[in-house]
Coordinates of C-alpha atoms in Angstrom, one line a residue:
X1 CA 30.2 -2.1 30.3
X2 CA 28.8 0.1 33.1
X3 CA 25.2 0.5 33.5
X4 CA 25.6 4.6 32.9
X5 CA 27.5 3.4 29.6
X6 CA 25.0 1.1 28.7
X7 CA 22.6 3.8 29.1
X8 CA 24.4 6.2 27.0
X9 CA 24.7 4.0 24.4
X10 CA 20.9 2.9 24.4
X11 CA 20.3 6.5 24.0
X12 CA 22.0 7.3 21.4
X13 CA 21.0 4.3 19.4
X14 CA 17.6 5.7 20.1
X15 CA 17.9 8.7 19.1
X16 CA 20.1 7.9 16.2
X17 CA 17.4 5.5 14.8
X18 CA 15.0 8.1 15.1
X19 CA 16.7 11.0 13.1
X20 CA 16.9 8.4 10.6
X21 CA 13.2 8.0 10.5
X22 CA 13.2 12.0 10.0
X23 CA 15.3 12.1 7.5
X24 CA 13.5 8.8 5.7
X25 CA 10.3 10.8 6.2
X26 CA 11.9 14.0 4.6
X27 CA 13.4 12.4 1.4
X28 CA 10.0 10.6 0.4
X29 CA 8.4 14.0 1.3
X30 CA 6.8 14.0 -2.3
X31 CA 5.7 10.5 -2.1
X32 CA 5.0 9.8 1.9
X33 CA 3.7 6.4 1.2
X34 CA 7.1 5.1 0.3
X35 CA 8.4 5.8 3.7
X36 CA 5.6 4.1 5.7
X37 CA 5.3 0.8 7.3
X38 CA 2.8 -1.3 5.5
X39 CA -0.4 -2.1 7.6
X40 CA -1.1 -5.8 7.5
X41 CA -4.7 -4.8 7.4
X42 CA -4.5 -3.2 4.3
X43 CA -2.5 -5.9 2.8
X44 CA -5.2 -8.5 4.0
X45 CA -8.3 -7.1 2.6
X46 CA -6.4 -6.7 -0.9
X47 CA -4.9 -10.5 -0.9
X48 CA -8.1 -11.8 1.0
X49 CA -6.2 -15.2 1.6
X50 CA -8.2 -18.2 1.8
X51 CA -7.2 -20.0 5.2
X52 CA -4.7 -19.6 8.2
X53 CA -1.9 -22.5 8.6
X54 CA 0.1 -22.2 12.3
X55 CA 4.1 -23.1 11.6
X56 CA 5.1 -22.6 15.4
X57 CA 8.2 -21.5 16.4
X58 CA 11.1 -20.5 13.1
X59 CA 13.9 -18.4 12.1
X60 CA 12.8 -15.7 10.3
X61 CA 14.9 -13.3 8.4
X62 CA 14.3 -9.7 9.3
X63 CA 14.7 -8.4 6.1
X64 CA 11.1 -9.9 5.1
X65 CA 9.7 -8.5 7.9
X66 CA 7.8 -5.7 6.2
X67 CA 4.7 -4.7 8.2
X68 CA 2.5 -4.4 11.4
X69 CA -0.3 -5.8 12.3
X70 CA -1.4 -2.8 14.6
X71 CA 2.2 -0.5 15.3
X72 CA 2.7 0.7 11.7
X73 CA 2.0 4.3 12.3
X74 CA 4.8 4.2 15.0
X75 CA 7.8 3.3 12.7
X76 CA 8.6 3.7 9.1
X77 CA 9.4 1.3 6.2
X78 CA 13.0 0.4 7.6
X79 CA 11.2 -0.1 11.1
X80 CA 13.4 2.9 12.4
X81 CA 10.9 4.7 15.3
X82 CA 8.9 7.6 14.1
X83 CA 8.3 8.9 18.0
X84 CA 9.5 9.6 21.0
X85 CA 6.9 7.9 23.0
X86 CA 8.4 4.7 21.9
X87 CA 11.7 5.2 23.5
X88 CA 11.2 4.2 27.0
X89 CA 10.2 0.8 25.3
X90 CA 12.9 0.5 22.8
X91 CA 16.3 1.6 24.9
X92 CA 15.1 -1.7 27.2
X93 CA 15.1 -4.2 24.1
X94 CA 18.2 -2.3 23.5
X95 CA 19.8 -2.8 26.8
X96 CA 18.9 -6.2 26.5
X97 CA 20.8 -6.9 23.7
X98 CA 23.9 -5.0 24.5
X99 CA 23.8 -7.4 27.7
X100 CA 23.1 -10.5 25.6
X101 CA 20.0 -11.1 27.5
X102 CA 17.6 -13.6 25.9
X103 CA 14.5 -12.5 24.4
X104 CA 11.6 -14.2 24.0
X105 CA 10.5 -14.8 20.6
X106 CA 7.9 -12.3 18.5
X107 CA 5.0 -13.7 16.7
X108 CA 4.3 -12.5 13.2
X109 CA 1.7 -13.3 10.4
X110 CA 2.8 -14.8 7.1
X111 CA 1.4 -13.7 4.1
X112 CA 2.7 -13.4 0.2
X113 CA 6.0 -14.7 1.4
X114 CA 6.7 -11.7 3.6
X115 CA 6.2 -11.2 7.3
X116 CA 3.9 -8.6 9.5
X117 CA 4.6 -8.3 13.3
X118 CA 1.7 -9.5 15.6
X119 CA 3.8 -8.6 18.7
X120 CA 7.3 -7.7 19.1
X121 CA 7.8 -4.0 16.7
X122 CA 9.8 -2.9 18.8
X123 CA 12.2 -5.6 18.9
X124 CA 12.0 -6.0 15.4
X125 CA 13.3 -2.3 15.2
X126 CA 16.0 -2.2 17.8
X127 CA 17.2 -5.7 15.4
X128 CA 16.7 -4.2 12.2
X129 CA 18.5 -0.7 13.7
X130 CA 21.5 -3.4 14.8
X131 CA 21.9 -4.7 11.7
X132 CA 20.7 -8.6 12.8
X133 CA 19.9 -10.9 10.2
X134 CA 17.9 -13.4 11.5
X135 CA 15.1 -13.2 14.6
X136 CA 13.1 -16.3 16.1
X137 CA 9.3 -15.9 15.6
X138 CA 6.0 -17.8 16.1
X139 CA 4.2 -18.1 12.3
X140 CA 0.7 -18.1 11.7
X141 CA 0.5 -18.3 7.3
X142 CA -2.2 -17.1 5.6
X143 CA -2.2 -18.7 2.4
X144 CA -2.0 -16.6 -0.6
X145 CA -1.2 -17.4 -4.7
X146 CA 0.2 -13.8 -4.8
X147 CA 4.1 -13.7 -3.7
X148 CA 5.0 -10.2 -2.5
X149 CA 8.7 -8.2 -2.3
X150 CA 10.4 -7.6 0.7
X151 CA 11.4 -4.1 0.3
X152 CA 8.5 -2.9 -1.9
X153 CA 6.1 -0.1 -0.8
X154 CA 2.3 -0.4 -0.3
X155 CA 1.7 1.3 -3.7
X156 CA 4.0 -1.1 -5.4
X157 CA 2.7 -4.1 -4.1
X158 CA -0.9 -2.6 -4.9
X159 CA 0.6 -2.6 -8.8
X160 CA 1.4 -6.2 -8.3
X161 CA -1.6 -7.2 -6.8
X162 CA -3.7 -5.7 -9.6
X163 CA -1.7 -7.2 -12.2
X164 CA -2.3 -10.3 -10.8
X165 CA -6.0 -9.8 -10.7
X166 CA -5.9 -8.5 -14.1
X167 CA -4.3 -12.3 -15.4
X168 CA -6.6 -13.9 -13.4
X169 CA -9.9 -12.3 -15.1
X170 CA -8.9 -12.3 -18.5
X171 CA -7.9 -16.5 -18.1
X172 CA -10.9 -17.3 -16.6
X173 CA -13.1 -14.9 -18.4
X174 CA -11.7 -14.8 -22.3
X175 CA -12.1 -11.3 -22.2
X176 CA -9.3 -10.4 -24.1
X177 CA -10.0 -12.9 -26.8
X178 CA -13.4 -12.0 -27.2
X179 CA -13.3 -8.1 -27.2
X180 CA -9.7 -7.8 -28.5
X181 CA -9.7 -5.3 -26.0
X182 CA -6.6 -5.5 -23.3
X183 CA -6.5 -2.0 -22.1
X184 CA -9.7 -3.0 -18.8
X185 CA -6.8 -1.4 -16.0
X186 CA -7.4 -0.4 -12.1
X187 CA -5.9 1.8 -9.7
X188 CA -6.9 -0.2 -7.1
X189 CA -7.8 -3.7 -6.3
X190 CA -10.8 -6.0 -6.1
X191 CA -12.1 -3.9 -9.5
X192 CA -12.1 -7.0 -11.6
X193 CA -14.9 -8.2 -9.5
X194 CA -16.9 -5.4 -9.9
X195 CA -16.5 -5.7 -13.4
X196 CA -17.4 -9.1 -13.4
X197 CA -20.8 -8.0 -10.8
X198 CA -21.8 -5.8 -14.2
X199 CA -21.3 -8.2 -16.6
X200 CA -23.5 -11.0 -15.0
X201 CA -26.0 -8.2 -14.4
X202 CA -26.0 -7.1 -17.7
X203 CA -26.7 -10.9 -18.7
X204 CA -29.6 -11.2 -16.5
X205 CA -31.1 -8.0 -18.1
X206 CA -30.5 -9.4 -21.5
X207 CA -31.8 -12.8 -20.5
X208 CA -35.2 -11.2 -19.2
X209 CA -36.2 -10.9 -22.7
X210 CA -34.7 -14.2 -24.3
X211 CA -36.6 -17.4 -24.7
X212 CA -33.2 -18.7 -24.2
X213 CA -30.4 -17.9 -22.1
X214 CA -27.2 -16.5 -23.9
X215 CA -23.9 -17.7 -23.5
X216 CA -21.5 -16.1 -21.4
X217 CA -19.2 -15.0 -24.0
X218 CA -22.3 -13.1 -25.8
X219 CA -22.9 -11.7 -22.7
X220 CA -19.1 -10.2 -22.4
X221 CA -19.2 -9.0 -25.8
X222 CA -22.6 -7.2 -25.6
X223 CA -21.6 -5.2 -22.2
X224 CA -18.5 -4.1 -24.0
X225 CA -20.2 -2.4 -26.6
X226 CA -23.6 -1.3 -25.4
X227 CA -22.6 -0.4 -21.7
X228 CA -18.4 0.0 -21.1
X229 CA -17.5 1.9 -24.2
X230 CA -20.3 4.2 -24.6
X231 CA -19.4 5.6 -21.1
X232 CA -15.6 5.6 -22.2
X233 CA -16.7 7.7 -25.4
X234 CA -18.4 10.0 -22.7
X235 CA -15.0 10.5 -20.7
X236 CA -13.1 11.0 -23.9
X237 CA -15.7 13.6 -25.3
X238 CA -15.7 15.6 -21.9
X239 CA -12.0 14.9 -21.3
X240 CA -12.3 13.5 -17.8
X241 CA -8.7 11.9 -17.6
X242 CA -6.8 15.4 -17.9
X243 CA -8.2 15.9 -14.4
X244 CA -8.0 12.4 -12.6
X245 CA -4.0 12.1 -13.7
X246 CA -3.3 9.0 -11.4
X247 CA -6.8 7.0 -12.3
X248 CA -7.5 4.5 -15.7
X249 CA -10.7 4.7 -18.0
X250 CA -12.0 1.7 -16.1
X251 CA -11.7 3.3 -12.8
X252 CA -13.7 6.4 -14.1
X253 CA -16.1 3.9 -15.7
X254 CA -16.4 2.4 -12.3
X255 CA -17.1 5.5 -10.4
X256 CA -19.8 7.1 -13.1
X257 CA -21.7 4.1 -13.5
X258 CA -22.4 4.0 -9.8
X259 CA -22.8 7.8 -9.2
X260 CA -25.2 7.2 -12.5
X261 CA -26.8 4.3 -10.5
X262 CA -27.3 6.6 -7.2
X263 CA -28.6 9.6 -8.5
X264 CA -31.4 7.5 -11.0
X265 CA -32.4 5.9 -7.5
X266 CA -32.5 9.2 -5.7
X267 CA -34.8 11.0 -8.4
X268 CA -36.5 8.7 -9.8
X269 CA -35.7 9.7 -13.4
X270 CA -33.3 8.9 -15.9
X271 CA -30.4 11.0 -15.8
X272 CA -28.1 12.2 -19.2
X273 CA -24.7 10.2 -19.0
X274 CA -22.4 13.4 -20.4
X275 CA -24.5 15.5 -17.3
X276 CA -22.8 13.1 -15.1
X277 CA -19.4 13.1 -16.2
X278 CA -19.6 16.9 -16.2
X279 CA -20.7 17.1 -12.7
X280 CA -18.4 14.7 -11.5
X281 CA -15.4 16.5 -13.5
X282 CA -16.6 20.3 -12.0
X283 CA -16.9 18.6 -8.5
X284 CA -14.0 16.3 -8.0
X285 CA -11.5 16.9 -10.6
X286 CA -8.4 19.1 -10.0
X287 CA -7.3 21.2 -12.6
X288 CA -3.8 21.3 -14.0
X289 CA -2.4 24.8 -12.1
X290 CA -3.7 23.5 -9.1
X291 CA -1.9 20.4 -9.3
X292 CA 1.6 22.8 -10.1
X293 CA 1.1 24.9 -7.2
X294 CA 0.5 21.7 -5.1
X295 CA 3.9 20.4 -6.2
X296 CA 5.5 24.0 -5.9
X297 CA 4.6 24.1 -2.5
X298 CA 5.8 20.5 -1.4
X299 CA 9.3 21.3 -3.1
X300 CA 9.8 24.2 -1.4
X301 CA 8.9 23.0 1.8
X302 CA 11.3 19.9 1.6
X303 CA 14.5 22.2 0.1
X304 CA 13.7 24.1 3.8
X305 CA 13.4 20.8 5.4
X306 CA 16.6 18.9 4.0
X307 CA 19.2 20.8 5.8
X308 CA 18.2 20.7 8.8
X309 CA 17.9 17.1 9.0
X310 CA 21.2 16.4 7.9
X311 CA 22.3 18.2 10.6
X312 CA 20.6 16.2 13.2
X313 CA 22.1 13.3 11.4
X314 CA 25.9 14.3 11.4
X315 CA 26.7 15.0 15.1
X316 CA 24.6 11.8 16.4
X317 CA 26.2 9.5 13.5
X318 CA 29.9 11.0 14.7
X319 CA 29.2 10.3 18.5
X320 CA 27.7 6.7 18.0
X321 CA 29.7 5.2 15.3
X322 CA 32.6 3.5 16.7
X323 CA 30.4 2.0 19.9
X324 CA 27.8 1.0 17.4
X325 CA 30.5 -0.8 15.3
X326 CA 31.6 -2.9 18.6
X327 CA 27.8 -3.8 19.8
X328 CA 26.6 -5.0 16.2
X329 CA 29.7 -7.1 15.8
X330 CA 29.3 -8.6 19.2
X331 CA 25.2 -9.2 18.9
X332 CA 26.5 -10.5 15.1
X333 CA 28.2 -13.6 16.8
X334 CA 25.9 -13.7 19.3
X335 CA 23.4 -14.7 16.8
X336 CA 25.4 -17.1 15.2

């Protein structure tokens, strides 16, 4: 093939994988986090694994390569190039593979059984935009009880995360067996400990006044009813939850107990509990036709959207198909 064919080709792969991040970015308009490349960041802090292992050089499979270390804003989930700026960059790992030139291999982090790209995004993209299986990589693991999806978004792997949390404090605590109460749920991670934090504080309180020290399980039972369900009859009685849709009881209790906390340290004085909740329900809740002509607005603007992206896909997917076809089948056996 001719270098002004190879560069023909490189650009319409390009371009091709970019209209597809477009339209991927249109049809998760109502949900954008769905579409988004998962920040290995964000996955750290919420895993916190214990130690780093180096593996050295591997065969990965591409499809658990899920995230970036620092590139994730520049493609989407599927690794398919969100901006132009990247295309210099990406039509020369292109070339190189349409010329069967040997690249050297990316490095990634491990973590949750699932990859995230230290250095090489963009040749991660051109191979997931080819359709290759299989990439070589230099590991570092970062070990982790948690075993995450290839395939899920952030918000799902959040769920799973939490879950997981949620198994590990009632085991270790007895919590469930000692309030009968099963219904302590987050929105987001790393609550259990805070829960936890309150509890232990709420024992050293108690204790201040004991000749002996209570038990643990005392302890547990005696926050539940004198400090987390009073505040839960508070957000029932001012019916906080019709405002905070996507948020739990636990997560409110969370947030008014330390608003509560910060304003009695501010003052100086003891605050009323249902003066809180009402304040924070004025100041922060959004009401219900709000939240309608929110949604109205974000369906309308993706029914204008739509069409116009599935024109930019058609002509580019009629141009590049049949070269396409020839290039993945030969970079296919190249693998192998």
């Amino acid at each position: 093939m001719s270098n002004q064919l190879l560069s023909t080709q490189t650009d319409e792969d390009f371009h091709k994988a970019r209209n597809k991040a477009l339209f991927n970015e249109i049809q998760h308009f109502l949900n954008p986090d769905e579409a988004t490349l998962i920040s290995f960041s964000d996955i750290k802090k919420m895993l916190r694994p214990s130690n780093e292992v180096y593996k050295g050089m591997t065969v990965v499979p591409v499809a658990k390569i899920v995230g970036s270390e620092g590139r994730y804003r520049d493609f989407d989930n599927r690794f398919f190039p969100k901006s132009i700026h990247l295309k210099s960059r990406w039509e020369h790992i292109d070339m190189a593979h349409l010329q069967d030139v040997t690249l050297p291999p990316i490095t990634l982090y491990e973590l949750g059984g699932v990859y995230f790209v230290r250095d090489g995004n963009h040749r991660v993209s051109v191979a997931k935009a080819k359709g290759i299986e299989f990439i070589d990589a230099e590991v570092v693991s970062l070990q982790s009880e948690i075993r995450l999806h290839p395939g899920d978004s952030l918000a799902r792997m959040t769920r799973q995360i939490i879950q997981y949390e949620k198994r590990v404090f009632y085991a270790e605590t007895s919590f469930g067996d000692i309030t009968d109460y099963w219904l302590l749920d987050f929105s987001a991670t790393g609550q259990y400990d805070v829960i936890y934090n309150h509890i232990l504080t709420h024992k050293y309180y108690i204790n201040l006044n004991k000749p002996e020290e209570i038990s643990m399980e005392d302890a547990i039972m005696s926050w539940f009813r004198t400090v987390y369900m009073p505040v839960i009859s508070v957000i029932d009685r001012h019916r906080i939850m019709r405002l905070f849709r996507k948020r739990t009881k636990s997560d409110m209790y969370v947030w008014i107990i330390k608003y509560w906390d910060e304003l009695k340290q501010k003052f100086n004085a003891q605050i009323p509990l249902d003066t809180v909740a009402d304040y924070l329900s004025h100041r922060y809740g959004l009401t219900f036709p709000r939240r309608v002509w929110n949604k109205i607005q974000r369906l309308l603007l993706k029914k204008r959207l739509a069409p116009a992206a599935e024109q930019w896909m058609r002509p580019l997917d009629r141009k590049a198909q049949p070269d396409e076809e020839n290039c993945e089948t030969q970079l296919v056996k190249n693998q192998k």
